[in-house]
Short mmCIF file of C-alpha atoms and ligand atoms in Angstrom, two decimals:
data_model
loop_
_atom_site.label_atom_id
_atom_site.label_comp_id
_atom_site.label_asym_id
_atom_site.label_seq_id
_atom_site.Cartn_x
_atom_site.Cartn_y
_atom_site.Cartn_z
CA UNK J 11 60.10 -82.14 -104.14
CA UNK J 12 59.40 -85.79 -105.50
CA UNK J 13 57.38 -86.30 -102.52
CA UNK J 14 55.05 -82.99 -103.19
CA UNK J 15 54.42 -83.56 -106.47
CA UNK J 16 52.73 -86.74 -105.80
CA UNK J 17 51.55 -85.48 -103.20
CA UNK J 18 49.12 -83.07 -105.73
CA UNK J 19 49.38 -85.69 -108.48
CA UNK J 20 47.27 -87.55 -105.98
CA UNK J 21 44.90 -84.73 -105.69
CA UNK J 22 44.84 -83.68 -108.97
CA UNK J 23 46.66 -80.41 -108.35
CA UNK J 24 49.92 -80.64 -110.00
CA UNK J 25 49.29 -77.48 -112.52
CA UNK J 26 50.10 -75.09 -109.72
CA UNK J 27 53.85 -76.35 -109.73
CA UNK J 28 53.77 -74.93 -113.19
CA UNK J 29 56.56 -71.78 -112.91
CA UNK J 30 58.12 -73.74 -109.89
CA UNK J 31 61.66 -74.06 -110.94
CA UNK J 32 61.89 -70.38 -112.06
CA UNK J 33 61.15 -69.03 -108.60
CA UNK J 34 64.03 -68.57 -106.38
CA UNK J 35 65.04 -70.68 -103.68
CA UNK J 36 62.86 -68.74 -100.98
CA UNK J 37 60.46 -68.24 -103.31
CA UNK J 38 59.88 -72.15 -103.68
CA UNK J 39 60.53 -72.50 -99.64
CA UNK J 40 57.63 -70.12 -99.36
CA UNK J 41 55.71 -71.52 -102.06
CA UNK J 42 56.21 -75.44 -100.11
CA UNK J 43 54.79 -74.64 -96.78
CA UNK J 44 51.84 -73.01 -98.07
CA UNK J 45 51.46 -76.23 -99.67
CA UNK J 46 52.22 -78.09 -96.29
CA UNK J 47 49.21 -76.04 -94.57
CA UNK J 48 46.33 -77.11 -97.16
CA UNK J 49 43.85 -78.44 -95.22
CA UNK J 50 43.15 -81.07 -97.73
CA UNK J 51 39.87 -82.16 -96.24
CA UNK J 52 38.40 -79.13 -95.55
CA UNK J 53 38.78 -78.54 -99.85
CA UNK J 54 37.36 -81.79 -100.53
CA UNK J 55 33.90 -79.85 -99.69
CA UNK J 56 33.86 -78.39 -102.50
CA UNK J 57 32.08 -81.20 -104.47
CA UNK J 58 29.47 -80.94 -102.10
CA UNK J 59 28.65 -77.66 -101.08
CA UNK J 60 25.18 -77.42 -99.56
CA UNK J 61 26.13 -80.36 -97.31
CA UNK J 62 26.55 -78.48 -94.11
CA UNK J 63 25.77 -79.90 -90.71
CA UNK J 64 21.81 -80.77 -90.65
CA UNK J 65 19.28 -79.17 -88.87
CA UNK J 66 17.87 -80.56 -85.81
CA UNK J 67 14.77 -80.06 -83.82
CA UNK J 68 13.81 -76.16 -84.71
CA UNK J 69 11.67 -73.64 -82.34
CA UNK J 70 11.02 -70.72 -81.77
CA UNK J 71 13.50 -68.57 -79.57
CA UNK J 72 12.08 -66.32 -76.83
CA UNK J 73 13.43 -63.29 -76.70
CA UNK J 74 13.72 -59.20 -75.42
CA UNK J 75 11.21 -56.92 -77.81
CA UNK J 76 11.64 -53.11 -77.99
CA UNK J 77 9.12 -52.38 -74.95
CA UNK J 78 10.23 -55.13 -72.64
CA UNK J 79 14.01 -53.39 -72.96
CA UNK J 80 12.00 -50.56 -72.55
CA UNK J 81 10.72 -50.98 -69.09
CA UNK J 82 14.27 -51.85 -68.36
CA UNK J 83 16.36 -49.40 -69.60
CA UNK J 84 17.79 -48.00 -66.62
CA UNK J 85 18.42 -51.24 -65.19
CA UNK J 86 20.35 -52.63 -67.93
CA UNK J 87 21.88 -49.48 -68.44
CA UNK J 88 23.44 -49.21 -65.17
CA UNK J 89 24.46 -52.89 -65.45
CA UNK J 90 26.45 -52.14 -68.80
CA UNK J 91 27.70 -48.87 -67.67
CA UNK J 92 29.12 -50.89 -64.54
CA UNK J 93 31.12 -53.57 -66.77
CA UNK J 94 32.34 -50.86 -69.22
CA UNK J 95 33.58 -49.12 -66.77
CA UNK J 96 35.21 -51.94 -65.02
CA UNK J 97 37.17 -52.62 -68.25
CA UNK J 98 35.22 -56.04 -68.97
CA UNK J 99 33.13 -55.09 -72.11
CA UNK J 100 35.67 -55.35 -75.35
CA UNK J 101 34.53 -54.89 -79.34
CA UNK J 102 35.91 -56.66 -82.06
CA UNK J 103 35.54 -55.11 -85.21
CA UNK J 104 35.01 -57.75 -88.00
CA UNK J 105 37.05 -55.89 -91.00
CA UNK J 106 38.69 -58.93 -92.26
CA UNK J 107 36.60 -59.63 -95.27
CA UNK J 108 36.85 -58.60 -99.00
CA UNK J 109 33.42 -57.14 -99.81
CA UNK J 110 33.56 -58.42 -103.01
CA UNK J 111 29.87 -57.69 -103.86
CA UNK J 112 30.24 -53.77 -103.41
CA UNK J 113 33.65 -54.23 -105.74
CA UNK J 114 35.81 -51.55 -103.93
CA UNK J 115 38.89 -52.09 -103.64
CA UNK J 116 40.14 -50.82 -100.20
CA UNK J 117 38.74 -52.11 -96.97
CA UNK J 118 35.06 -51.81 -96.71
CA UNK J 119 35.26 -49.76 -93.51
CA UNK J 120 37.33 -46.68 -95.30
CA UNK J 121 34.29 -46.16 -98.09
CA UNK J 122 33.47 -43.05 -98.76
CA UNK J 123 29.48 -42.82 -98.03
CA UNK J 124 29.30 -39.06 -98.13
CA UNK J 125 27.82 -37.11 -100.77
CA UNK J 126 28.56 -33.21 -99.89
CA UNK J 127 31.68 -34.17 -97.40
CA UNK J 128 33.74 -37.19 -96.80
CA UNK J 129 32.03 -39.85 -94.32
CA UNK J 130 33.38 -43.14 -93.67
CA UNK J 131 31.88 -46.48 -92.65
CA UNK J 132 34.66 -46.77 -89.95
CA UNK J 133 34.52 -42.76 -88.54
CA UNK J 134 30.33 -43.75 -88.18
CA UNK J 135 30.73 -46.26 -86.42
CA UNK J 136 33.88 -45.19 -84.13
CA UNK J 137 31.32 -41.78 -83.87
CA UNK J 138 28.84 -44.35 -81.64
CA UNK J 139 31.14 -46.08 -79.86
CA UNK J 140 32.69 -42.50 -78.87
CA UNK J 141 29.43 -41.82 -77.49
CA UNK J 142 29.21 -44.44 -75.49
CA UNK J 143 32.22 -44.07 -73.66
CA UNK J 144 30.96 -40.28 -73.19
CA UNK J 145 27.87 -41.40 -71.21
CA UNK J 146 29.57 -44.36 -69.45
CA UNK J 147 33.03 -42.08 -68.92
CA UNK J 148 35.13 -44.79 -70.13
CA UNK J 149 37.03 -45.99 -73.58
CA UNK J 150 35.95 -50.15 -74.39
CA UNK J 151 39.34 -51.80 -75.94
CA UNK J 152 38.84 -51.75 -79.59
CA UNK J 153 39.95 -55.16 -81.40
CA UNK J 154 39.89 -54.89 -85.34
CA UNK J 155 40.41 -57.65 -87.22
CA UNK J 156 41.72 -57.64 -90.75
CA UNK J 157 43.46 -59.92 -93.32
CA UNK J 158 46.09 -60.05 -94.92
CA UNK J 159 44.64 -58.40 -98.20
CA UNK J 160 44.06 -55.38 -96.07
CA UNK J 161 45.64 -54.87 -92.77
CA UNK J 162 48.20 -52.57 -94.08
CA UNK J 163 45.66 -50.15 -96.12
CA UNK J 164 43.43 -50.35 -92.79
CA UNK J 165 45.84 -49.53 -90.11
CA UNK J 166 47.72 -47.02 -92.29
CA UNK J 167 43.52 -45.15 -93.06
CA UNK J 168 42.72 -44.74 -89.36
CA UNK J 169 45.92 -43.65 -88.35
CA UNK J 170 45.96 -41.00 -91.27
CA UNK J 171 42.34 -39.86 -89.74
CA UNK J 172 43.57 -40.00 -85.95
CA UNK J 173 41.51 -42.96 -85.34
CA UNK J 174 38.52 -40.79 -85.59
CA UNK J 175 39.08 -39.33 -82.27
CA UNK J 176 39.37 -42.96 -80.89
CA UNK J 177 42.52 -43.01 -78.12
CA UNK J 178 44.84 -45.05 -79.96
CA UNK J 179 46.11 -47.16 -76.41
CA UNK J 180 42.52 -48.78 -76.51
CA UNK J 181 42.94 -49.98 -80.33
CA UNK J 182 44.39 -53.32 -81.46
CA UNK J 183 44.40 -54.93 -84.66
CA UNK J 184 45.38 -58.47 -85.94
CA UNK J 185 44.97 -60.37 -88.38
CA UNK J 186 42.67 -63.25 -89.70
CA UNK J 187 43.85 -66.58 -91.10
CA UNK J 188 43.50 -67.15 -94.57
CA UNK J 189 42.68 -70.01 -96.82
CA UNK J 190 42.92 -71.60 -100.39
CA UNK J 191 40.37 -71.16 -103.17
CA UNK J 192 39.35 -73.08 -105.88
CA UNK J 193 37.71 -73.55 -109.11
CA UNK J 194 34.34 -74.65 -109.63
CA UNK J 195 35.96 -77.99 -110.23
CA UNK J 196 38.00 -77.71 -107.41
CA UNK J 197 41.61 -76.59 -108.97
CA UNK J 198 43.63 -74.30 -106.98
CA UNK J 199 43.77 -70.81 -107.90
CA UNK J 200 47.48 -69.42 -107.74
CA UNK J 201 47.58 -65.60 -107.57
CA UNK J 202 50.96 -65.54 -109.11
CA UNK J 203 53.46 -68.34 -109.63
CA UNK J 204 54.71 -69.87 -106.69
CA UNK J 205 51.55 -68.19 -104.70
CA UNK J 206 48.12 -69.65 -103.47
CA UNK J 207 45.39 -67.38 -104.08
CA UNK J 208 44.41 -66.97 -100.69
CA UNK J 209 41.38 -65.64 -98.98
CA UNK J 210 40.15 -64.52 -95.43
CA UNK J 211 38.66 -67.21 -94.10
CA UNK J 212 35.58 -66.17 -92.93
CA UNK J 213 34.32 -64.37 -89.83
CA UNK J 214 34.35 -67.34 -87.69
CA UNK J 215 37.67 -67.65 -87.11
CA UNK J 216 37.99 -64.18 -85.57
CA UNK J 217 38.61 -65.42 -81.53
CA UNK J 218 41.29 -68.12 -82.43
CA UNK J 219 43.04 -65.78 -85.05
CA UNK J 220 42.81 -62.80 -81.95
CA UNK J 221 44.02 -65.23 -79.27
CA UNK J 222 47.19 -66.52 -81.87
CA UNK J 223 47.66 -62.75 -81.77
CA UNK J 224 47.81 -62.08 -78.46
CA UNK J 225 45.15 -58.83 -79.09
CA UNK J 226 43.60 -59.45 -76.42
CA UNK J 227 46.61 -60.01 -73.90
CA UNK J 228 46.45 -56.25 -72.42
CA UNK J 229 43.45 -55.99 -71.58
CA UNK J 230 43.01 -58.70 -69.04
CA UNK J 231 39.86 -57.55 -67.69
CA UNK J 232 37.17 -58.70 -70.69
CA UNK J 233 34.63 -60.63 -69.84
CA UNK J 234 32.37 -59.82 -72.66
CA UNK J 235 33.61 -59.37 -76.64
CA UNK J 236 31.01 -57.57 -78.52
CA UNK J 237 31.60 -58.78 -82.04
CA UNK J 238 30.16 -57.02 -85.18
CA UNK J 239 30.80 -56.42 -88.91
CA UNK J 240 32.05 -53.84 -90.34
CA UNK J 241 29.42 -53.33 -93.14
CA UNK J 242 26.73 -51.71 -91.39
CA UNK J 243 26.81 -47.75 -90.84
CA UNK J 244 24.38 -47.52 -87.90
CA UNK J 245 26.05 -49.83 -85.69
CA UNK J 246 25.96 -49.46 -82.41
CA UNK J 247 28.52 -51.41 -80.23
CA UNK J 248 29.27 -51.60 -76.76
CA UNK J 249 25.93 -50.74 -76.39
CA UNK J 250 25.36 -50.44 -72.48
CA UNK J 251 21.54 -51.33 -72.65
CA UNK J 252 22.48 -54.19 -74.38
CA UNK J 253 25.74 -55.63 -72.50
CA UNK J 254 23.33 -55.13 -69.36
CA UNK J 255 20.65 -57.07 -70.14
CA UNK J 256 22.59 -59.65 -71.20
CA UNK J 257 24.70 -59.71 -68.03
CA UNK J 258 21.18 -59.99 -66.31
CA UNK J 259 19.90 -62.59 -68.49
CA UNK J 260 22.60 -65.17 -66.71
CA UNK J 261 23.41 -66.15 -70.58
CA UNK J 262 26.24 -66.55 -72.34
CA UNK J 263 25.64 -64.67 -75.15
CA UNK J 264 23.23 -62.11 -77.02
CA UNK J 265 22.44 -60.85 -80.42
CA UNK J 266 20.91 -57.70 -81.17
CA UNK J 267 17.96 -58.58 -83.46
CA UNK J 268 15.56 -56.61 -86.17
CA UNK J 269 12.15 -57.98 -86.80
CA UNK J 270 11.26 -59.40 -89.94
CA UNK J 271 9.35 -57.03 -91.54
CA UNK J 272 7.35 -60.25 -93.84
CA UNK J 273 7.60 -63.82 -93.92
CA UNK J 274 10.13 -63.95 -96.35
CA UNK J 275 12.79 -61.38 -95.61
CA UNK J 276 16.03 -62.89 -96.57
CA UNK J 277 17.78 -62.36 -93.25
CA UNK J 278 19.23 -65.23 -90.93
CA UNK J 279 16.56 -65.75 -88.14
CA UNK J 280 17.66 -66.96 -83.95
CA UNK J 281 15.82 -69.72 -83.19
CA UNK J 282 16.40 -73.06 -81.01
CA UNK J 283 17.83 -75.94 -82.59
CA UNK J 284 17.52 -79.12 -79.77
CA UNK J 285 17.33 -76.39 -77.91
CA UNK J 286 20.15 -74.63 -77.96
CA UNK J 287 20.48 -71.10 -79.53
CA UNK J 288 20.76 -71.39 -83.66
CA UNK J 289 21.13 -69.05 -86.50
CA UNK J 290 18.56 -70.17 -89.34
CA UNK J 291 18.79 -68.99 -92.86
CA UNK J 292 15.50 -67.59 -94.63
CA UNK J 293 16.02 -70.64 -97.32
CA UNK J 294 16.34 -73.36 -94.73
CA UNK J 295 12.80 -71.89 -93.30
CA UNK J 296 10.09 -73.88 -94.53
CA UNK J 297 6.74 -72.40 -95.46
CA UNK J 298 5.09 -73.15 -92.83
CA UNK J 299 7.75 -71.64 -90.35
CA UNK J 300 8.47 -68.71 -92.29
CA UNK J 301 4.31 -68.11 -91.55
CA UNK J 302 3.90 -69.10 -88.66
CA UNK J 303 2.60 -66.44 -85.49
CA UNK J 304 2.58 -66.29 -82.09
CA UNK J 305 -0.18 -65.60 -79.35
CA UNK J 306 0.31 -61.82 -80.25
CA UNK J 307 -0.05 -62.62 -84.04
CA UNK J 308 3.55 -61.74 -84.07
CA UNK J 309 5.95 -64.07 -86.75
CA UNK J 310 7.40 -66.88 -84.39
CA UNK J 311 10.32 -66.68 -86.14
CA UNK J 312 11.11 -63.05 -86.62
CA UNK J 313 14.33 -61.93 -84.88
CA UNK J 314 16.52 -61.00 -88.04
CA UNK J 315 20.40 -61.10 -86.94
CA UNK J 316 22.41 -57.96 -87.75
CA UNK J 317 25.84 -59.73 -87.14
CA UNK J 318 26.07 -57.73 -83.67
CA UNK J 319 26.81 -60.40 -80.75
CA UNK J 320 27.76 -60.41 -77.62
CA UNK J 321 29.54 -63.45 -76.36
CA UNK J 322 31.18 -64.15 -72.70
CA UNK J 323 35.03 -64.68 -72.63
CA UNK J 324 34.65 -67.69 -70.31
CA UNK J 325 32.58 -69.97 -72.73
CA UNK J 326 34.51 -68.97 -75.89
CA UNK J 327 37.60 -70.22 -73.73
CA UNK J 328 35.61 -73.08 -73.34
CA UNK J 329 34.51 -73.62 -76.43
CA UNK J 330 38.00 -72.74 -78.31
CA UNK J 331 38.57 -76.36 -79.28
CA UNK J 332 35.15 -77.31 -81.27
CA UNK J 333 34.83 -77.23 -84.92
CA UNK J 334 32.71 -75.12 -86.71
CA UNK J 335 31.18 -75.44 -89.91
CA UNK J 336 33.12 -74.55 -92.82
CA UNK J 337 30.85 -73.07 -95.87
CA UNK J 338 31.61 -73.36 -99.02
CA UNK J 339 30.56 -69.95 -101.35
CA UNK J 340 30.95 -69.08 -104.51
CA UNK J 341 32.80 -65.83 -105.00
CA UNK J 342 34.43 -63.79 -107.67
CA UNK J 343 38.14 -65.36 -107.30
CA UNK J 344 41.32 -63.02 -108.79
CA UNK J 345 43.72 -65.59 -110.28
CA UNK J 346 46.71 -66.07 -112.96
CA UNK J 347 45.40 -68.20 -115.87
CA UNK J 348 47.83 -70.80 -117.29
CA UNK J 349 49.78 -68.32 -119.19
CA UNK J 350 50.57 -66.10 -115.99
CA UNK J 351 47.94 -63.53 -116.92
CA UNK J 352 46.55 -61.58 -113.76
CA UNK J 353 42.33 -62.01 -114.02
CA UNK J 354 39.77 -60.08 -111.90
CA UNK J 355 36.89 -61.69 -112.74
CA UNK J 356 33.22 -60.03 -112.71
CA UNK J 357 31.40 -62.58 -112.45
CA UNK J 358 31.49 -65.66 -109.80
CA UNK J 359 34.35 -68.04 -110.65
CA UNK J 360 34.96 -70.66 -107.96
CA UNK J 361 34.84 -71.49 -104.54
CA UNK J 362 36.16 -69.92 -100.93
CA UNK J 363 35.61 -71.80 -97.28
CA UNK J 364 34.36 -69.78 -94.59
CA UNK J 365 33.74 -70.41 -90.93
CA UNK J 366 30.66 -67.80 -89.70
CA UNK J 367 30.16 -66.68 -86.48
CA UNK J 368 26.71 -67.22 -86.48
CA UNK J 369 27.72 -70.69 -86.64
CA UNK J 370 29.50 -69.87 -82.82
CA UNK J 371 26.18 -68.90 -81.22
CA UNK J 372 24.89 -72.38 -80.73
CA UNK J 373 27.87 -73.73 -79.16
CA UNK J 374 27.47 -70.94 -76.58
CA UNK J 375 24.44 -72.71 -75.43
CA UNK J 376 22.37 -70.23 -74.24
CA UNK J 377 21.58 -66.95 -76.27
CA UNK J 378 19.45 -63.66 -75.59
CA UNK J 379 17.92 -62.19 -78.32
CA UNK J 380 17.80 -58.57 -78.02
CA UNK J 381 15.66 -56.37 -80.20
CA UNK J 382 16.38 -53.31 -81.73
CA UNK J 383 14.82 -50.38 -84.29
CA UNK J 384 15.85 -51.36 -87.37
CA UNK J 385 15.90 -47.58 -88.83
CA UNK J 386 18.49 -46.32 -85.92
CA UNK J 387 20.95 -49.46 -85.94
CA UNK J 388 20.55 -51.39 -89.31
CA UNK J 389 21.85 -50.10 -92.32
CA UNK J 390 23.75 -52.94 -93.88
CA UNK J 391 26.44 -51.80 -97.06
CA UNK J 392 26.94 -54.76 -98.71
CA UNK J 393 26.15 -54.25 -102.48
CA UNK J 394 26.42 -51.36 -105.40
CA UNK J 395 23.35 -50.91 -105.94
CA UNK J 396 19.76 -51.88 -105.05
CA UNK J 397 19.02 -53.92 -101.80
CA UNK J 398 21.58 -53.15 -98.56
CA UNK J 399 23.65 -50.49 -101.01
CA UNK J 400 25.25 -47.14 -100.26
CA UNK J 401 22.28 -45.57 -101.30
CA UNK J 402 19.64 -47.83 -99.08
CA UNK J 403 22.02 -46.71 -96.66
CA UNK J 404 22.74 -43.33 -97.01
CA UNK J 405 18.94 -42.65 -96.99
CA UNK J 406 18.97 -44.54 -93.47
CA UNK J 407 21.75 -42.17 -92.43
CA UNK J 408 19.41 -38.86 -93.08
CA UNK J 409 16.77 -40.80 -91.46
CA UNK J 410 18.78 -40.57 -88.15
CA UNK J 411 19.63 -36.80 -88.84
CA UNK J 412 23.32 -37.25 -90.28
CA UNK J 413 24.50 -34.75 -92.88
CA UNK J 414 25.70 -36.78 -96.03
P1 LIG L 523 30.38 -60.64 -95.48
O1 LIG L 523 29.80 -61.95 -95.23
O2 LIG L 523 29.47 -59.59 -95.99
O3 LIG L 523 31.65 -60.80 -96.41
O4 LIG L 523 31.03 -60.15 -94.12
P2 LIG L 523 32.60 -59.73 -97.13
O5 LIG L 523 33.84 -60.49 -97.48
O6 LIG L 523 32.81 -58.49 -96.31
O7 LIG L 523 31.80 -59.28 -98.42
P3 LIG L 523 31.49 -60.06 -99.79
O8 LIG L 523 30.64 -61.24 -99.40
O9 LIG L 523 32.82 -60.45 -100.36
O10 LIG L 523 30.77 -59.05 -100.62
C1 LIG L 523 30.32 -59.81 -92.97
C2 LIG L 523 31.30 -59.21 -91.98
O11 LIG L 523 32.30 -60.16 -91.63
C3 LIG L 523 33.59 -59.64 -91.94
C4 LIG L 523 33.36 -58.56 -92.96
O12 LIG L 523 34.43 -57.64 -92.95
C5 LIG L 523 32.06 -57.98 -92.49
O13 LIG L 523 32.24 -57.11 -91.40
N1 LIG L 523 34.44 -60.73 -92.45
C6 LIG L 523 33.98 -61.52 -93.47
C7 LIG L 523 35.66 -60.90 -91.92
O14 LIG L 523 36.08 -60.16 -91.00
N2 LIG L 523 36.43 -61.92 -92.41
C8 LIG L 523 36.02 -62.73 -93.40
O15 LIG L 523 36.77 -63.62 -93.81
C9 LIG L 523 34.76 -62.53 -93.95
#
């Protein structure tokens, strides 16, 4: 006990011993190796936030557009429908995070979008994926990943709703790791006494969190994960067309892509960074890049990621080992002040690390982008109101004929 109170005496931490001795004793075991698994250095980022890796060398990405999959269709479509079939195409459902920014409190994936009848974000998108094992006559393993804030709530929804229809022998779930939060001065937040507030971790831990689960262990087969959030109603995964023309790209991974629609959209662009595959953010774009046009007067840099990726088992396995990135944001934190009362702040309060997995597709090396119609597969639920809302969305949803 001596020895862990200097321990956060030395890094300034000692207030969240405060309530220590009136926990019981497995409260305070508990409470001791939570403390033993800080990652110490990985919070020391918080005092400089926007210091992530560096950019190198950035180009231009060359990539599939609409009419080139086009002209291909039935090719790639065969070569999908082939892999699906043989049991080597699995999704992983990113349903880990908090969606903090729409403010509901269950998991993002059981929200209600409907307006005359009840229509969830997770019965949408297990509606595609039911279609696609229709035309390829074959269910893809389904791999959901939550946290522990919600893996209960989640497994307990789709269960009560059958799975949507969804055979439950091809569904797995497990869960993400989690990690500390802090202040804006870099204080740990305690949830209770005797409890780090703790927080998913970000998306880009989602293959060593499944592999420490063993989610993937029977299904032996997978030689593709298509990995994709959770927030966007029209997503399409498993998508044949586009496992296919990966597979006959030779490369090791592809992301289904939107054009920009102007120069400044506020979407994460694929591009090459010393030329290997990179997500860029719109900020990090400089003028000139954000402008800039190709032969066809096309924007060079215009292939919008919609977190849908599709990444071969054999170079994550080789890749399992490498650090990523960890980002620092600023979110809205709950917490116990020092008197032990429970806040839910509205406003941002202090720091969470992520790792992305946008930050995964340049250690793949080599990365197809693959464009699709942004009405038909992008319609992104990540705030209340305004810009990528419930209603944005919903009026997507009647664009592509679905009663609300
Ligand atoms: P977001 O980056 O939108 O984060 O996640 P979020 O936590 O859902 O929402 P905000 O920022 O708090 O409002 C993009 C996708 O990654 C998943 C989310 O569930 C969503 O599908 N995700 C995010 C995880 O699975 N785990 C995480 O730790 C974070």
């Amino acid at each position: 006990m001596k020895q862990l109170s200097s321990l956060l005496a030395e890094r300034g931490q000692t207030h969240i011993l405060q309530g220590f001795e009136e926990l019981t004793l497995s409260e305070q075991n508990d409470f001791v190796k939570q403390i033993e698994n800080i990652d110490w250095e990985m919070l020391e980022l918080w005092k400089h936030p926007e210091d992530l890796s560096g950019k190198g060398r950035v180009e231009p990405i060359a990539g599939l557009s609409l009419s080139e999959i086009e002209a291909h269709r039935a090719e790639y479509f065969a070569l999908g429908a082939e892999a699906i079939r043989g049991e080597k195409v699995a999704c992983v459902l990113l349903a880990g995070g908090q969606g903090t920014r729409l403010g509901s409190d269950g998991p993002k994936g059981a929200y209600d979008i409907g307006v005359t009848h009840p229509l969830y974000i997770f019965e949408m998108q297990i509606k595609n994926l039911l279609d696609v094992c229709a035309s390829c006559h074959a269910y893809v393993p389904l791999l959901i990943m939550t946290s522990d804030k919600n893996d209960a709530i989640t497994r307990e929804f789709l269960k009560q709703h059958d799975y949507f229809g969804y055979p439950a022998s091809h569904i797995r779930f497990f869960e993400q790791d989690m990690a500390p939060s802090v202040s804006f001065t870099g204080k740990l937040y305690l949830e209770a006494w005797g409890r780090l507030a703790l927080s998913p971790n970000g998306n880009g831990g989602w293959y060593s969190s499944m592999k420490r689960a063993g989610a993937d262990r029977d299904f032996p087969h997978v030689e593709w994960y298509n990995v994709y959030g959770v927030d966007n109603v029209l997503q399409r995964s498993a998508d044949p067309v586009f496992v296919g023309a990966v597979i006959a790209s030779g490369m090791n991974s592809g992301a289904k892509v939107v054009r920009k629609t102007e120069p400044h959209e506020k979407v994460g662009v694929l591009c090459l960074e010393d030329k290997k595959p990179s997500v860029i953010e719109y900020y990090e774009l400089t003028e000139e890049m954000a402008n800039m046009r190709d032969g066809d007067g096309n924007l060079s840099y215009s292939f919008g990621v919609i977190l849908n990726y599709l990444l071969s088992a054999k170079k994550l396995e080789e890749i399992a080992g490498e650090r990523i990135p960890v980002h620092v944001v600023k979110k809205k934190i709950a917490h116990i002040d020092e008197y032990g009362a429970f806040i839910k702040p509205e406003t941002e309060n202090g720091y969470k690390f992520e790792t992305l997995i946008l930050d995964m597709v340049r250690l793949m090396d080599s990365c197809l982008p693959f464009e699709v119609e942004r009405e038909r597969e992008f319609a992104p639920i990540k705030n209340k109101e305004g810009v990528d809302s419930v209603e944005t969305a919903r009026i997507l949803l009647q664009k592509n004929g679905v009663t609300l």
